[in-house]
């Protein structure tokens, strides 16, 4: 596989890889490093890439595994970062402050979800993959994906309502 | 879209039974400024999802790591080492005329050394002769004393 051919197959989903890495690793710097590392790995394995029908799903699986490994290593090193003061720059366009708060809160709530649900929310609601693809990426049955997704969506909504009511009373 | 339909879709959405198309419908509904107040939480969620999707990876993608320079350097060094050992051990690169010249030079040198050693021998003989002369004289002296 030539370099240009490689880049053409692999570059279109670089943002998806980055966003998935960021979902799991939280910090932008770490997610950027992870993305670069992943592309380097893909380049090293470029001969094998043509064997895969769905290179994108394969890359997403690699991203997931790599980031989970990173997290494991970090936890065993006792270097867990607590992002309690997390600020998301993306919501700055919103005029309504209350809505802005809620949107930022969604980010925190997703962050608090179990890893599997976090991954599924990212792949489905942000990246819009279908259930078969998500199943392939995460090595799960599509029904298991649905169950976890439903649980994640309900949790986020319930927590938002809780916060909303708390603000009123 | 009618609110009743949206509510139905939301119910399906909660139990993860909506298709991607239906979720796109929800997304457009919740990107409006005004939504039904009891669905306001979903607005936050859908806006968040949309905004998350806009995040881009802006760094470059290096296909060669910086450490790969070291890798090349080590190869170059080992190649240089092998070549130098190889050339040091095999002077077979010399031509026939060069060999002749080298042999001639060897002969010349040997001749020169021979000459030096002969002269050294001569010098040695002279010294021995004078030493024996000295011995004679010494013997005479000791004989006289006796």
Tab-separated table of C-alpha atoms in Angstrom:
chain	number	residue	atom	x	y	z
A	1	UNK	CA	0.000	0.000	0.000
A	2	UNK	CA	1.437	3.338	-1.033
A	3	UNK	CA	1.441	6.313	1.266
A	4	UNK	CA	-1.209	8.250	-0.659
A	5	UNK	CA	-3.466	5.222	-0.892
A	6	UNK	CA	-3.012	4.619	2.798
A	7	UNK	CA	-3.874	8.206	3.655
A	8	UNK	CA	-6.936	8.133	1.430
A	9	UNK	CA	-8.376	5.102	3.184
A	10	UNK	CA	-7.428	6.151	6.649
A	11	UNK	CA	-7.683	9.917	6.903
A	12	UNK	CA	-11.461	10.323	6.445
A	13	UNK	CA	-12.152	8.988	9.931
A	14	UNK	CA	-9.335	10.728	11.794
A	15	UNK	CA	-11.773	13.027	13.596
A	16	UNK	CA	-13.846	10.067	14.720
A	17	UNK	CA	-10.751	8.385	16.101
A	18	UNK	CA	-9.774	11.565	17.881
A	19	UNK	CA	-13.223	12.111	19.365
A	20	UNK	CA	-13.439	8.525	20.585
A	21	UNK	CA	-10.014	8.855	22.165
A	22	UNK	CA	-11.057	12.089	23.807
A	23	UNK	CA	-14.255	10.541	25.108
A	24	UNK	CA	-12.228	7.930	26.935
A	25	UNK	CA	-9.088	9.855	27.856
A	26	UNK	CA	-10.859	13.204	28.524
A	27	UNK	CA	-7.795	15.395	27.960
A	28	UNK	CA	-7.341	16.834	24.477
A	29	UNK	CA	-3.556	16.431	24.586
A	30	UNK	CA	-3.764	12.784	25.443
A	31	UNK	CA	-6.380	12.217	22.778
A	32	UNK	CA	-4.130	13.866	20.190
A	33	UNK	CA	-1.206	11.720	21.237
A	34	UNK	CA	-3.385	8.636	21.091
A	35	UNK	CA	-4.578	9.524	17.594
A	36	UNK	CA	-1.024	10.010	16.358
A	37	UNK	CA	0.043	6.768	17.975
A	38	UNK	CA	-2.869	4.926	16.426
A	39	UNK	CA	-2.134	6.210	12.941
A	40	UNK	CA	1.463	5.226	13.363
A	41	UNK	CA	0.312	1.724	14.286
A	42	UNK	CA	-1.989	1.588	11.284
A	43	UNK	CA	0.873	2.674	9.040
A	44	UNK	CA	3.095	-0.050	10.429
A	45	UNK	CA	0.371	-2.614	9.753
A	46	UNK	CA	-0.546	-1.192	6.374
A	47	UNK	CA	0.035	-4.499	4.604
A	48	UNK	CA	-2.626	-6.163	6.708
A	49	UNK	CA	-5.140	-3.355	6.215
A	50	UNK	CA	-6.330	-4.589	2.838
A	51	UNK	CA	-7.407	-7.842	4.514
A	52	UNK	CA	-10.023	-5.996	6.497
A	53	UNK	CA	-13.342	-5.318	4.857
A	54	UNK	CA	-14.089	-2.438	7.151
A	55	UNK	CA	-10.900	-0.558	7.922
A	56	UNK	CA	-12.770	2.131	9.815
A	57	UNK	CA	-14.368	-0.339	12.237
A	58	UNK	CA	-10.972	-1.964	12.682
A	59	UNK	CA	-9.362	1.386	13.438
A	60	UNK	CA	-12.095	2.275	15.925
A	61	UNK	CA	-11.568	-1.056	17.694
A	62	UNK	CA	-7.843	-0.363	17.852
A	63	UNK	CA	-8.538	3.100	19.232
A	64	UNK	CA	-10.826	1.717	21.897
A	65	UNK	CA	-8.317	-0.939	22.949
A	66	UNK	CA	-5.407	1.473	22.941
A	67	UNK	CA	-7.250	4.047	25.065
A	68	UNK	CA	-8.496	1.467	27.541
A	69	UNK	CA	-4.925	0.207	27.898
A	70	UNK	CA	-3.757	3.764	28.488
A	71	UNK	CA	-6.394	4.219	31.160
A	72	UNK	CA	-5.435	0.965	32.833
A	73	UNK	CA	-1.772	1.923	32.875
A	74	UNK	CA	-2.634	5.316	34.296
A	75	UNK	CA	-4.797	3.823	37.029
A	76	UNK	CA	-2.130	1.349	38.064
A	77	UNK	CA	0.296	4.266	38.245
A	78	UNK	CA	-2.087	6.026	40.576
A	79	UNK	CA	-2.252	9.030	38.310
A	80	UNK	CA	-5.980	9.311	37.918
A	81	UNK	CA	-6.993	12.791	36.922
A	82	UNK	CA	-10.206	14.143	38.336
A	83	UNK	CA	-11.737	16.639	35.988
A	84	UNK	CA	-14.167	18.209	38.358
A	85	UNK	CA	-13.531	21.663	36.981
A	86	UNK	CA	-13.963	20.583	33.425
A	87	UNK	CA	-14.788	23.366	30.995
A	88	UNK	CA	-16.028	22.631	27.523
A	89	UNK	CA	-15.259	25.362	25.009
A	90	UNK	CA	-17.658	23.935	22.488
A	91	UNK	CA	-20.785	25.256	24.062
A	92	UNK	CA	-19.815	28.905	23.830
A	93	UNK	CA	-22.173	29.472	20.920
A	94	UNK	CA	-25.224	28.954	23.064
A	95	UNK	CA	-26.973	32.108	24.152
A	96	UNK	CA	-29.168	30.580	26.785
A	97	UNK	CA	-27.041	30.213	29.910
A	98	UNK	CA	-29.226	27.586	31.487
A	99	UNK	CA	-29.147	25.495	28.374
A	100	UNK	CA	-25.431	26.015	28.189
A	101	UNK	CA	-25.080	24.653	31.696
A	102	UNK	CA	-27.190	21.651	30.842
A	103	UNK	CA	-25.135	20.941	27.732
A	104	UNK	CA	-21.925	21.086	29.758
A	105	UNK	CA	-23.608	18.874	32.320
A	106	UNK	CA	-24.314	16.264	29.613
A	107	UNK	CA	-20.595	16.018	29.077
A	108	UNK	CA	-19.983	15.363	32.765
A	109	UNK	CA	-22.777	12.831	32.925
A	110	UNK	CA	-21.384	10.872	29.990
A	111	UNK	CA	-18.012	11.010	31.680
A	112	UNK	CA	-19.512	9.350	34.745
A	113	UNK	CA	-21.011	6.466	32.759
A	114	UNK	CA	-19.381	3.026	32.723
A	115	UNK	CA	-16.838	2.676	29.909
A	116	UNK	CA	-18.987	0.455	27.737
A	117	UNK	CA	-21.935	2.848	27.850
A	118	UNK	CA	-19.626	5.790	27.267
A	119	UNK	CA	-18.268	4.135	24.131
A	120	UNK	CA	-21.705	3.250	22.840
A	121	UNK	CA	-23.107	6.752	23.394
A	122	UNK	CA	-20.103	8.170	21.550
A	123	UNK	CA	-20.399	5.772	18.627
A	124	UNK	CA	-24.166	6.011	18.294
A	125	UNK	CA	-25.277	9.488	19.306
A	126	UNK	CA	-22.203	11.411	18.240
A	127	UNK	CA	-20.823	9.390	15.346
A	128	UNK	CA	-24.111	7.810	14.192
A	129	UNK	CA	-22.878	4.296	13.547
A	130	UNK	CA	-25.524	1.607	13.122
A	131	UNK	CA	-25.868	-1.162	15.669
A	132	UNK	CA	-24.087	-3.797	13.592
A	133	UNK	CA	-21.037	-1.577	13.190
A	134	UNK	CA	-20.959	-0.733	16.889
A	135	UNK	CA	-21.242	-4.436	17.663
A	136	UNK	CA	-18.298	-5.113	15.388
A	137	UNK	CA	-16.177	-2.344	16.884
A	138	UNK	CA	-16.848	-3.332	20.463
A	139	UNK	CA	-17.153	-7.067	19.866
A	140	UNK	CA	-20.706	-7.176	21.256
A	141	UNK	CA	-24.057	-8.496	20.066
A	142	UNK	CA	-26.240	-5.729	18.564
A	143	UNK	CA	-28.905	-6.459	21.191
A	144	UNK	CA	-26.369	-5.969	23.965
A	145	UNK	CA	-25.479	-2.646	22.340
A	146	UNK	CA	-29.133	-1.608	22.410
A	147	UNK	CA	-29.575	-2.526	26.048
A	148	UNK	CA	-26.483	-0.591	27.132
A	149	UNK	CA	-27.414	2.375	24.961
A	150	UNK	CA	-30.920	2.545	26.376
A	151	UNK	CA	-29.516	2.427	29.881
A	152	UNK	CA	-27.045	5.194	29.117
A	153	UNK	CA	-29.655	7.464	27.529
A	154	UNK	CA	-32.052	6.981	30.431
A	155	UNK	CA	-29.344	7.691	32.980
A	156	UNK	CA	-28.332	10.929	31.301
A	157	UNK	CA	-31.896	12.141	31.073
A	158	UNK	CA	-32.776	11.229	34.646
A	159	UNK	CA	-29.715	12.966	35.971
A	160	UNK	CA	-30.542	16.069	33.933
A	161	UNK	CA	-34.083	16.141	35.306
A	162	UNK	CA	-32.746	15.731	38.831
A	163	UNK	CA	-30.437	18.683	38.365
A	164	UNK	CA	-33.198	20.731	36.777
A	165	UNK	CA	-35.613	20.132	39.654
A	166	UNK	CA	-32.930	20.801	42.187
A	167	UNK	CA	-32.369	24.183	40.611
A	168	UNK	CA	-36.065	25.069	40.914
A	169	UNK	CA	-36.831	24.000	44.459
B	1	UNK	CA	-43.155	17.650	12.987
B	2	UNK	CA	-46.031	17.185	15.415
B	3	UNK	CA	-45.281	17.003	19.073
B	4	UNK	CA	-47.131	13.683	19.417
B	5	UNK	CA	-44.837	12.122	16.888
B	6	UNK	CA	-41.786	13.522	18.595
B	7	UNK	CA	-42.964	12.097	21.903
B	8	UNK	CA	-43.373	8.703	20.320
B	9	UNK	CA	-39.916	8.897	18.822
B	10	UNK	CA	-38.493	9.963	22.176
B	11	UNK	CA	-40.006	6.915	23.807
B	12	UNK	CA	-38.403	4.707	21.172
B	13	UNK	CA	-35.178	6.650	21.565
B	14	UNK	CA	-35.061	5.939	25.295
B	15	UNK	CA	-35.346	2.205	24.709
B	16	UNK	CA	-32.751	2.440	21.907
B	17	UNK	CA	-35.160	1.336	19.198
B	18	UNK	CA	-34.983	4.346	16.905
B	19	UNK	CA	-33.277	4.059	13.551
B	20	UNK	CA	-30.562	6.496	12.531
B	21	UNK	CA	-33.123	8.274	10.350
B	22	UNK	CA	-35.508	8.754	13.245
B	23	UNK	CA	-32.682	10.034	15.384
B	24	UNK	CA	-31.875	12.555	12.678
B	25	UNK	CA	-35.502	13.738	12.860
B	26	UNK	CA	-35.131	14.206	16.606
B	27	UNK	CA	-31.903	16.060	16.076
B	28	UNK	CA	-33.493	18.584	13.740
B	29	UNK	CA	-36.450	19.018	16.079
B	30	UNK	CA	-34.215	19.759	19.042
B	31	UNK	CA	-32.018	22.162	17.129
B	32	UNK	CA	-34.955	24.587	16.995
B	33	UNK	CA	-34.941	27.422	19.441
B	34	UNK	CA	-38.239	26.547	21.085
B	35	UNK	CA	-39.086	22.997	22.098
B	36	UNK	CA	-41.775	21.545	24.342
B	37	UNK	CA	-40.732	22.393	27.924
B	38	UNK	CA	-41.077	18.836	29.201
B	39	UNK	CA	-38.535	17.734	26.610
B	40	UNK	CA	-35.969	20.402	27.412
B	41	UNK	CA	-33.444	17.845	28.740
B	42	UNK	CA	-33.294	16.204	25.346
B	43	UNK	CA	-32.466	19.516	23.769
B	44	UNK	CA	-29.347	19.706	25.907
B	45	UNK	CA	-28.417	16.148	24.981
B	46	UNK	CA	-28.888	16.578	21.244
B	47	UNK	CA	-27.094	19.892	21.193
B	48	UNK	CA	-24.228	18.319	23.065
B	49	UNK	CA	-24.024	15.423	20.596
B	50	UNK	CA	-24.036	17.782	17.661
B	51	UNK	CA	-21.350	19.988	19.127
B	52	UNK	CA	-19.187	17.024	20.027
B	53	UNK	CA	-19.288	15.894	16.449
B	54	UNK	CA	-17.850	19.196	15.319
B	55	UNK	CA	-14.601	18.698	17.151
B	56	UNK	CA	-11.689	18.175	14.770
B	57	UNK	CA	-8.282	16.642	14.980
B	58	UNK	CA	-5.938	19.461	14.017
B	59	UNK	CA	-2.499	17.976	14.567
B	60	UNK	CA	-0.486	16.379	11.821
B	61	UNK	CA	-0.199	12.654	11.495
B	62	UNK	CA	3.406	11.486	11.527
B	63	UNK	CA	3.916	8.257	9.635
B	64	UNK	CA	7.492	8.036	10.846
B	65	UNK	CA	8.410	8.513	14.425
B	66	UNK	CA	11.339	10.621	15.510
B	67	UNK	CA	12.953	7.515	16.946
B	68	UNK	CA	13.060	5.971	13.481
B	69	UNK	CA	16.007	8.313	12.749
B	70	UNK	CA	17.966	6.490	15.400
B	71	UNK	CA	17.005	3.245	13.771
B	72	UNK	CA	18.472	4.360	10.453
B	73	UNK	CA	21.534	5.691	12.193
B	74	UNK	CA	22.223	2.345	13.833
B	75	UNK	CA	21.875	0.555	10.494
B	76	UNK	CA	24.255	2.995	8.839
B	77	UNK	CA	26.765	2.542	11.650
B	78	UNK	CA	26.672	-1.243	11.462
B	79	UNK	CA	27.034	-1.182	7.692
B	80	UNK	CA	30.074	1.080	8.001
B	81	UNK	CA	31.568	-1.227	10.622
B	82	UNK	CA	31.098	-4.345	8.493
B	83	UNK	CA	32.615	-2.681	5.441
B	84	UNK	CA	35.633	-1.400	7.311
B	85	UNK	CA	36.358	-4.832	8.826
B	86	UNK	CA	35.916	-6.432	5.432
B	87	UNK	CA	38.358	-4.077	3.722
B	88	UNK	CA	40.908	-4.323	6.477
B	89	UNK	CA	41.034	-8.109	6.269
B	90	UNK	CA	41.180	-8.466	2.509
B	91	UNK	CA	43.867	-6.574	0.521
B	92	UNK	CA	42.714	-8.447	-2.553
B	93	UNK	CA	41.717	-5.147	-4.028
B	94	UNK	CA	45.338	-4.553	-5.192
B	95	UNK	CA	46.227	-4.913	-8.893
B	96	UNK	CA	49.097	-7.089	-10.208
B	97	UNK	CA	51.452	-4.153	-10.839
B	98	UNK	CA	50.800	-2.856	-7.347
B	99	UNK	CA	51.725	-6.277	-5.978
B	100	UNK	CA	54.987	-6.315	-7.917
B	101	UNK	CA	55.829	-2.887	-6.657
B	102	UNK	CA	55.128	-3.994	-3.122
B	103	UNK	CA	57.437	-7.033	-3.503
B	104	UNK	CA	60.150	-4.846	-4.959
B	105	UNK	CA	59.840	-2.497	-2.040
B	106	UNK	CA	60.103	-5.467	0.325
B	107	UNK	CA	63.316	-6.627	-1.371
B	108	UNK	CA	64.797	-3.121	-1.247
B	109	UNK	CA	64.022	-2.892	2.426
B	110	UNK	CA	65.511	-6.300	3.144
B	111	UNK	CA	68.684	-5.287	1.286
B	112	UNK	CA	68.891	-2.108	3.305
B	113	UNK	CA	68.509	-4.039	6.558
B	114	UNK	CA	71.180	-6.539	5.441
B	115	UNK	CA	73.574	-3.687	4.793
B	116	UNK	CA	72.961	-2.232	8.196
B	117	UNK	CA	73.470	-5.545	9.960
B	118	UNK	CA	76.737	-6.232	8.018
B	119	UNK	CA	78.097	-2.884	9.031
B	120	UNK	CA	77.053	-3.528	12.585
B	121	UNK	CA	78.964	-6.847	12.478
B	122	UNK	CA	82.055	-5.088	11.155
B	123	UNK	CA	81.871	-2.594	13.943
B	124	UNK	CA	81.512	-5.467	16.399
B	125	UNK	CA	84.687	-7.169	15.046
B	126	UNK	CA	86.688	-4.008	15.364
B	127	UNK	CA	85.541	-3.606	18.935
B	128	UNK	CA	86.366	-7.249	19.722
B	129	UNK	CA	89.839	-6.800	18.233
B	130	UNK	CA	90.611	-3.828	20.409
B	131	UNK	CA	89.185	-5.659	23.412
B	132	UNK	CA	91.526	-8.607	22.833
B	133	UNK	CA	94.408	-6.122	22.448
B	134	UNK	CA	93.448	-4.722	25.805
B	135	UNK	CA	93.431	-8.246	27.283
B	136	UNK	CA	96.936	-8.921	26.007
B	137	UNK	CA	98.178	-5.777	27.635
B	138	UNK	CA	96.406	-6.685	30.840
B	139	UNK	CA	97.931	-10.149	30.873
B	140	UNK	CA	101.402	-8.659	30.438
B	141	UNK	CA	100.837	-6.388	33.393
B	142	UNK	CA	99.626	-9.200	35.632
B	143	UNK	CA	102.528	-11.440	34.543
B	144	UNK	CA	104.976	-8.721	35.469
B	145	UNK	CA	103.462	-8.377	38.857
B	146	UNK	CA	103.684	-12.066	39.457
